[in-house]
Coordinates of C-alpha atoms in Angstrom, one line a residue:
X1 CA -6.2 130.2 -22.7
X2 CA -3.6 131.1 -19.6
X3 CA -4.2 127.4 -18.0
X4 CA -2.8 126.1 -21.1
X5 CA 0.2 128.5 -21.2
X6 CA 0.9 127.8 -17.5
X7 CA 1.3 124.1 -18.5
X8 CA 3.6 124.1 -21.3
X9 CA 5.6 126.6 -19.6
X10 CA 6.4 124.0 -17.9
X11 CA 7.6 121.5 -20.4
X12 CA 10.9 120.6 -21.0
X13 CA 12.0 119.2 -24.4
X14 CA 13.9 116.5 -23.8
X15 CA 14.4 115.7 -28.0
X16 CA 17.3 115.9 -29.9
X17 CA 19.7 112.7 -30.3
X18 CA 18.2 111.2 -26.7
X19 CA 17.0 108.0 -26.8
X20 CA 13.5 107.7 -25.4
X21 CA 14.9 105.3 -22.6
X22 CA 17.3 107.7 -21.9
X23 CA 14.8 111.1 -22.1
X24 CA 12.2 108.9 -19.1
X25 CA 15.1 108.8 -17.1
X26 CA 16.3 112.2 -17.0
X27 CA 11.9 113.0 -17.0
X28 CA 11.6 110.7 -13.9
X29 CA 14.9 112.3 -12.5
X30 CA 13.0 115.7 -12.8
X31 CA 9.9 114.6 -11.0
X32 CA 8.1 114.9 -14.4
X33 CA 4.2 113.9 -13.7
X34 CA 3.6 113.0 -17.5
X35 CA 5.6 113.0 -20.6
X36 CA 4.4 113.7 -24.4
X37 CA 5.9 111.6 -26.5
X38 CA 6.1 113.0 -30.4
X39 CA 8.0 111.4 -33.1
X40 CA 7.1 111.8 -36.9
X41 CA 4.7 108.4 -36.5
X42 CA 2.8 110.9 -33.6
X43 CA 3.0 113.8 -36.2
X44 CA 1.5 112.1 -39.0
X45 CA -1.2 110.4 -37.3
X46 CA -2.0 113.3 -35.3
X47 CA -2.2 110.9 -32.5
X48 CA 0.3 111.5 -29.7
X49 CA 1.4 109.1 -26.3
X50 CA 1.1 110.4 -23.2
X51 CA 2.8 108.6 -20.0
X52 CA 2.0 109.1 -16.9
X53 CA 5.5 108.5 -14.6
X54 CA 3.9 107.8 -11.5
X55 CA 1.6 104.9 -12.9
X56 CA 2.9 103.9 -15.9
X57 CA 0.1 103.9 -18.2
X58 CA 0.3 105.2 -21.1
X59 CA -2.3 106.9 -23.6
X60 CA -2.8 107.7 -27.4
X61 CA -4.9 111.1 -27.7
X62 CA -5.0 113.9 -30.0
X63 CA -3.3 117.1 -28.9
X64 CA -6.5 118.7 -28.0
X65 CA -7.4 116.1 -26.2
X66 CA -4.4 115.5 -24.4
X67 CA -4.1 119.4 -23.4
X68 CA -7.9 119.4 -21.9
X69 CA -7.4 116.1 -19.9
X70 CA -4.1 117.7 -18.3
X71 CA -5.7 120.9 -17.5
X72 CA -8.3 119.8 -16.1
X73 CA -6.8 117.0 -14.3
X74 CA -8.9 114.0 -15.6
X75 CA -7.3 110.7 -15.5
X76 CA -6.3 109.2 -19.0
X77 CA -8.4 106.2 -20.5
X78 CA -5.1 103.4 -20.9
X79 CA -3.7 102.7 -24.5
X80 CA -5.2 99.7 -26.0

């Protein structure tokens, strides 16, 4: 849908050789509301980590659940 495309048009990739801590610092400087953490383990498991930069809460969900949550504005359920 157009909403999903608009959402992903605003995504900045902080991958490559950047360490996770440094990537989070950059996301914070960019005033990112959320950070999607995708690594080999997440891809294998099909569960991705979404961090809310304002609250610091991090959730684990499927990509479809994350997209639905971001598009609808539904607050995340904290990871256990």
